[in-house]
Amino acid sequence: MAGTNTTVWAGRIVSGIVVLALLADAAVDLFSPAMIEAEMTATGFPANLAPVLGIIILVCAVLYAIPRTAVLGAILITGFLGGAICTHFRLGEMGAPPQIICLLLGVLTWAGLYLRDPRLRALLPLTTS
């Protein structure tokens, strides 16, 4: 897969979807924490931590959106989403919609970065040719 314009643009679009999803989540956490109070309580987190989580998500999204820090952003996003998956696993919610969404968002995070960054494609080639 050469570093074609189409590949790079596909990666930017996929990455843009990830950034938009994270920004929407951060906005709810920061500006309307009452909307997620029940979910926070159900997962064992105090509702007053919503703004802190919003800031963490916002920082991850910004780092991922900036090309120079995108790999760090992807690593942090993956860690954050992994924690969310583990939280639902701890509650006995195997295969719950939040887990599936987190898993898909994590896959999209790395797929977008893979498509838009030729260094990552060189490091992890999908083909042997």
JSON list of C-alpha atoms in Angstrom, two decimals:
[
{"chain": "A", "resi": 1, "resn": "MET", "atom": "CA", "xyz": [0.00, 0.00, 0.00]},
{"chain": "A", "resi": 2, "resn": "ALA", "atom": "CA", "xyz": [1.86, 3.02, -1.25]},
{"chain": "A", "resi": 3, "resn": "GLY", "atom": "CA", "xyz": [1.49, 6.42, 0.33]},
{"chain": "A", "resi": 4, "resn": "THR", "atom": "CA", "xyz": [-1.06, 7.49, -2.23]},
{"chain": "A", "resi": 5, "resn": "ASN", "atom": "CA", "xyz": [-3.20, 10.54, -1.83]},
{"chain": "A", "resi": 6, "resn": "THR", "atom": "CA", "xyz": [-6.28, 8.31, -1.58]},
{"chain": "A", "resi": 7, "resn": "THR", "atom": "CA", "xyz": [-4.78, 6.30, 1.27]},
{"chain": "A", "resi": 8, "resn": "VAL", "atom": "CA", "xyz": [-3.75, 9.40, 3.18]},
{"chain": "A", "resi": 9, "resn": "TRP", "atom": "CA", "xyz": [-7.16, 11.01, 2.68]},
{"chain": "A", "resi": 10, "resn": "ALA", "atom": "CA", "xyz": [-8.93, 7.83, 3.77]},
{"chain": "A", "resi": 11, "resn": "GLY", "atom": "CA", "xyz": [-6.80, 7.88, 6.92]},
{"chain": "A", "resi": 12, "resn": "ARG", "atom": "CA", "xyz": [-7.64, 11.53, 7.55]},
{"chain": "A", "resi": 13, "resn": "ILE", "atom": "CA", "xyz": [-11.36, 10.82, 7.19]},
{"chain": "A", "resi": 14, "resn": "VAL", "atom": "CA", "xyz": [-11.24, 7.82, 9.53]},
{"chain": "A", "resi": 15, "resn": "SER", "atom": "CA", "xyz": [-9.14, 9.81, 12.00]},
{"chain": "A", "resi": 16, "resn": "GLY", "atom": "CA", "xyz": [-11.59, 12.70, 11.72]},
{"chain": "A", "resi": 17, "resn": "ILE", "atom": "CA", "xyz": [-14.45, 10.39, 12.69]},
{"chain": "A", "resi": 18, "resn": "VAL", "atom": "CA", "xyz": [-12.48, 9.29, 15.77]},
{"chain": "A", "resi": 19, "resn": "VAL", "atom": "CA", "xyz": [-11.69, 12.89, 16.72]},
{"chain": "A", "resi": 20, "resn": "LEU", "atom": "CA", "xyz": [-15.33, 13.96, 16.29]},
{"chain": "A", "resi": 21, "resn": "ALA", "atom": "CA", "xyz": [-16.55, 11.06, 18.45]},
{"chain": "A", "resi": 22, "resn": "LEU", "atom": "CA", "xyz": [-14.03, 11.91, 21.17]},
{"chain": "A", "resi": 23, "resn": "LEU", "atom": "CA", "xyz": [-14.84, 15.62, 21.03]},
{"chain": "A", "resi": 24, "resn": "ALA", "atom": "CA", "xyz": [-18.56, 14.86, 21.34]},
{"chain": "A", "resi": 25, "resn": "ASP", "atom": "CA", "xyz": [-17.89, 12.66, 24.36]},
{"chain": "A", "resi": 26, "resn": "ALA", "atom": "CA", "xyz": [-15.65, 15.30, 25.92]},
{"chain": "A", "resi": 27, "resn": "ALA", "atom": "CA", "xyz": [-18.28, 18.00, 25.32]},
{"chain": "A", "resi": 28, "resn": "VAL", "atom": "CA", "xyz": [-20.94, 15.99, 27.15]},
{"chain": "A", "resi": 29, "resn": "ASP", "atom": "CA", "xyz": [-18.56, 15.30, 30.04]},
{"chain": "A", "resi": 30, "resn": "LEU", "atom": "CA", "xyz": [-17.52, 18.95, 30.30]},
{"chain": "A", "resi": 31, "resn": "PHE", "atom": "CA", "xyz": [-20.72, 20.85, 29.56]},
{"chain": "A", "resi": 32, "resn": "SER", "atom": "CA", "xyz": [-23.56, 18.50, 30.44]},
{"chain": "A", "resi": 33, "resn": "PRO", "atom": "CA", "xyz": [-22.37, 16.04, 33.08]},
{"chain": "A", "resi": 34, "resn": "ALA", "atom": "CA", "xyz": [-25.94, 15.57, 34.32]},
{"chain": "A", "resi": 35, "resn": "MET", "atom": "CA", "xyz": [-26.66, 13.65, 31.09]},
{"chain": "A", "resi": 36, "resn": "ILE", "atom": "CA", "xyz": [-24.22, 10.91, 32.08]},
{"chain": "A", "resi": 37, "resn": "GLU", "atom": "CA", "xyz": [-24.66, 10.97, 35.85]},
{"chain": "A", "resi": 38, "resn": "ALA", "atom": "CA", "xyz": [-26.64, 7.71, 35.91]},
{"chain": "A", "resi": 39, "resn": "GLU", "atom": "CA", "xyz": [-24.06, 5.91, 33.75]},
{"chain": "A", "resi": 40, "resn": "MET", "atom": "CA", "xyz": [-21.19, 7.21, 35.87]},
{"chain": "A", "resi": 41, "resn": "THR", "atom": "CA", "xyz": [-22.87, 6.04, 39.05]},
{"chain": "A", "resi": 42, "resn": "ALA", "atom": "CA", "xyz": [-23.73, 2.65, 37.54]},
{"chain": "A", "resi": 43, "resn": "THR", "atom": "CA", "xyz": [-20.09, 2.07, 36.66]},
{"chain": "A", "resi": 44, "resn": "GLY", "atom": "CA", "xyz": [-18.88, 3.05, 40.10]},
{"chain": "A", "resi": 45, "resn": "PHE", "atom": "CA", "xyz": [-17.47, 6.48, 39.29]},
{"chain": "A", "resi": 46, "resn": "PRO", "atom": "CA", "xyz": [-18.56, 9.62, 41.15]},
{"chain": "A", "resi": 47, "resn": "ALA", "atom": "CA", "xyz": [-20.46, 11.94, 38.82]},
{"chain": "A", "resi": 48, "resn": "ASN", "atom": "CA", "xyz": [-18.21, 14.85, 39.81]},
{"chain": "A", "resi": 49, "resn": "LEU", "atom": "CA", "xyz": [-15.36, 13.18, 37.87]},
{"chain": "A", "resi": 50, "resn": "ALA", "atom": "CA", "xyz": [-17.11, 13.77, 34.53]},
{"chain": "A", "resi": 51, "resn": "PRO", "atom": "CA", "xyz": [-15.28, 17.07, 33.84]},
{"chain": "A", "resi": 52, "resn": "VAL", "atom": "CA", "xyz": [-11.92, 15.42, 34.60]},
{"chain": "A", "resi": 53, "resn": "LEU", "atom": "CA", "xyz": [-12.73, 12.62, 32.18]},
{"chain": "A", "resi": 54, "resn": "GLY", "atom": "CA", "xyz": [-13.82, 15.23, 29.64]},
{"chain": "A", "resi": 55, "resn": "ILE", "atom": "CA", "xyz": [-10.45, 16.98, 29.89]},
{"chain": "A", "resi": 56, "resn": "ILE", "atom": "CA", "xyz": [-8.60, 13.68, 29.50]},
{"chain": "A", "resi": 57, "resn": "ILE", "atom": "CA", "xyz": [-10.63, 12.79, 26.41]},
{"chain": "A", "resi": 58, "resn": "LEU", "atom": "CA", "xyz": [-10.14, 16.29, 24.99]},
{"chain": "A", "resi": 59, "resn": "VAL", "atom": "CA", "xyz": [-6.35, 16.09, 25.44]},
{"chain": "A", "resi": 60, "resn": "CYS", "atom": "CA", "xyz": [-6.28, 12.64, 23.81]},
{"chain": "A", "resi": 61, "resn": "ALA", "atom": "CA", "xyz": [-8.30, 13.90, 20.83]},
{"chain": "A", "resi": 62, "resn": "VAL", "atom": "CA", "xyz": [-6.11, 16.97, 20.34]},
{"chain": "A", "resi": 63, "resn": "LEU", "atom": "CA", "xyz": [-2.89, 14.95, 20.57]},
{"chain": "A", "resi": 64, "resn": "TYR", "atom": "CA", "xyz": [-4.26, 12.46, 18.05]},
{"chain": "A", "resi": 65, "resn": "ALA", "atom": "CA", "xyz": [-5.37, 15.19, 15.63]},
{"chain": "A", "resi": 66, "resn": "ILE", "atom": "CA", "xyz": [-1.92, 16.82, 15.51]},
{"chain": "A", "resi": 67, "resn": "PRO", "atom": "CA", "xyz": [0.34, 14.85, 13.12]},
{"chain": "A", "resi": 68, "resn": "ARG", "atom": "CA", "xyz": [3.50, 15.23, 15.26]},
{"chain": "A", "resi": 69, "resn": "THR", "atom": "CA", "xyz": [1.78, 13.83, 18.36]},
{"chain": "A", "resi": 70, "resn": "ALA", "atom": "CA", "xyz": [-0.69, 11.45, 16.69]},
{"chain": "A", "resi": 71, "resn": "VAL", "atom": "CA", "xyz": [1.07, 8.26, 17.81]},
{"chain": "A", "resi": 72, "resn": "LEU", "atom": "CA", "xyz": [1.09, 9.42, 21.44]},
{"chain": "A", "resi": 73, "resn": "GLY", "atom": "CA", "xyz": [-2.58, 10.38, 21.07]},
{"chain": "A", "resi": 74, "resn": "ALA", "atom": "CA", "xyz": [-3.41, 6.94, 19.66]},
{"chain": "A", "resi": 75, "resn": "ILE", "atom": "CA", "xyz": [-1.62, 5.23, 22.54]},
{"chain": "A", "resi": 76, "resn": "LEU", "atom": "CA", "xyz": [-3.48, 7.34, 25.11]},
{"chain": "A", "resi": 77, "resn": "ILE", "atom": "CA", "xyz": [-6.83, 6.82, 23.36]},
{"chain": "A", "resi": 78, "resn": "THR", "atom": "CA", "xyz": [-6.23, 3.07, 23.33]},
{"chain": "A", "resi": 79, "resn": "GLY", "atom": "CA", "xyz": [-5.44, 3.11, 27.04]},
{"chain": "A", "resi": 80, "resn": "PHE", "atom": "CA", "xyz": [-8.51, 5.18, 27.85]},
{"chain": "A", "resi": 81, "resn": "LEU", "atom": "CA", "xyz": [-10.80, 2.96, 25.78]},
{"chain": "A", "resi": 82, "resn": "GLY", "atom": "CA", "xyz": [-9.25, -0.15, 27.31]},
{"chain": "A", "resi": 83, "resn": "GLY", "atom": "CA", "xyz": [-10.10, 1.18, 30.75]},
{"chain": "A", "resi": 84, "resn": "ALA", "atom": "CA", "xyz": [-13.69, 1.75, 29.67]},
{"chain": "A", "resi": 85, "resn": "ILE", "atom": "CA", "xyz": [-13.89, -1.80, 28.31]},
{"chain": "A", "resi": 86, "resn": "CYS", "atom": "CA", "xyz": [-12.48, -3.18, 31.58]},
{"chain": "A", "resi": 87, "resn": "THR", "atom": "CA", "xyz": [-14.97, -1.17, 33.61]},
{"chain": "A", "resi": 88, "resn": "HIS", "atom": "CA", "xyz": [-17.89, -2.80, 31.81]},
{"chain": "A", "resi": 89, "resn": "PHE", "atom": "CA", "xyz": [-16.19, -6.19, 31.99]},
{"chain": "A", "resi": 90, "resn": "ARG", "atom": "CA", "xyz": [-15.89, -5.77, 35.78]},
{"chain": "A", "resi": 91, "resn": "LEU", "atom": "CA", "xyz": [-19.64, -5.14, 35.89]},
{"chain": "A", "resi": 92, "resn": "GLY", "atom": "CA", "xyz": [-20.31, -8.39, 34.04]},
{"chain": "A", "resi": 93, "resn": "GLU", "atom": "CA", "xyz": [-21.36, -6.65, 30.84]},
{"chain": "A", "resi": 94, "resn": "MET", "atom": "CA", "xyz": [-19.62, -8.86, 28.29]},
{"chain": "A", "resi": 95, "resn": "GLY", "atom": "CA", "xyz": [-20.27, -7.67, 24.76]},
{"chain": "A", "resi": 96, "resn": "ALA", "atom": "CA", "xyz": [-22.27, -4.67, 25.92]},
{"chain": "A", "resi": 97, "resn": "PRO", "atom": "CA", "xyz": [-22.77, -1.82, 23.43]},
{"chain": "A", "resi": 98, "resn": "PRO", "atom": "CA", "xyz": [-20.30, 0.46, 25.27]},
{"chain": "A", "resi": 99, "resn": "GLN", "atom": "CA", "xyz": [-17.61, -2.24, 25.01]},
{"chain": "A", "resi": 100, "resn": "ILE", "atom": "CA", "xyz": [-18.26, -2.77, 21.31]},
{"chain": "A", "resi": 101, "resn": "ILE", "atom": "CA", "xyz": [-18.20, 0.98, 20.64]},
{"chain": "A", "resi": 102, "resn": "CYS", "atom": "CA", "xyz": [-14.92, 1.36, 22.54]},
{"chain": "A", "resi": 103, "resn": "LEU", "atom": "CA", "xyz": [-13.40, -1.56, 20.67]},
{"chain": "A", "resi": 104, "resn": "LEU", "atom": "CA", "xyz": [-14.47, -0.19, 17.28]},
{"chain": "A", "resi": 105, "resn": "LEU", "atom": "CA", "xyz": [-13.26, 3.29, 18.18]},
{"chain": "A", "resi": 106, "resn": "GLY", "atom": "CA", "xyz": [-9.88, 1.84, 19.16]},
{"chain": "A", "resi": 107, "resn": "VAL", "atom": "CA", "xyz": [-9.64, -0.07, 15.87]},
{"chain": "A", "resi": 108, "resn": "LEU", "atom": "CA", "xyz": [-10.61, 3.06, 13.93]},
{"chain": "A", "resi": 109, "resn": "THR", "atom": "CA", "xyz": [-8.00, 5.06, 15.86]},
{"chain": "A", "resi": 110, "resn": "TRP", "atom": "CA", "xyz": [-5.17, 2.83, 14.69]},
{"chain": "A", "resi": 111, "resn": "ALA", "atom": "CA", "xyz": [-6.63, 2.22, 11.22]},
{"chain": "A", "resi": 112, "resn": "GLY", "atom": "CA", "xyz": [-6.83, 5.96, 10.60]},
{"chain": "A", "resi": 113, "resn": "LEU", "atom": "CA", "xyz": [-3.30, 6.50, 11.82]},
{"chain": "A", "resi": 114, "resn": "TYR", "atom": "CA", "xyz": [-2.04, 3.55, 9.77]},
{"chain": "A", "resi": 115, "resn": "LEU", "atom": "CA", "xyz": [-3.58, 4.93, 6.60]},
{"chain": "A", "resi": 116, "resn": "ARG", "atom": "CA", "xyz": [-2.38, 8.50, 7.08]},
{"chain": "A", "resi": 117, "resn": "ASP", "atom": "CA", "xyz": [1.15, 7.83, 8.36]},
{"chain": "A", "resi": 118, "resn": "PRO", "atom": "CA", "xyz": [3.59, 6.12, 5.97]},
{"chain": "A", "resi": 119, "resn": "ARG", "atom": "CA", "xyz": [6.07, 5.57, 8.84]},
{"chain": "A", "resi": 120, "resn": "LEU", "atom": "CA", "xyz": [3.57, 3.35, 10.62]},
{"chain": "A", "resi": 121, "resn": "ARG", "atom": "CA", "xyz": [2.83, 1.45, 7.41]},
{"chain": "A", "resi": 122, "resn": "ALA", "atom": "CA", "xyz": [6.58, 0.87, 6.95]},
{"chain": "A", "resi": 123, "resn": "LEU", "atom": "CA", "xyz": [6.92, -0.29, 10.56]},
{"chain": "A", "resi": 124, "resn": "LEU", "atom": "CA", "xyz": [3.95, -2.68, 10.34]},
{"chain": "A", "resi": 125, "resn": "PRO", "atom": "CA", "xyz": [3.52, -3.76, 6.72]},
{"chain": "A", "resi": 126, "resn": "LEU", "atom": "CA", "xyz": [0.37, -5.75, 5.96]},
{"chain": "A", "resi": 127, "resn": "THR", "atom": "CA", "xyz": [1.98, -7.39, 2.98]},
{"chain": "A", "resi": 128, "resn": "THR", "atom": "CA", "xyz": [5.39, -8.97, 2.50]},
{"chain": "A", "resi": 129, "resn": "SER", "atom": "CA", "xyz": [6.07, -7.45, -0.93]}
]
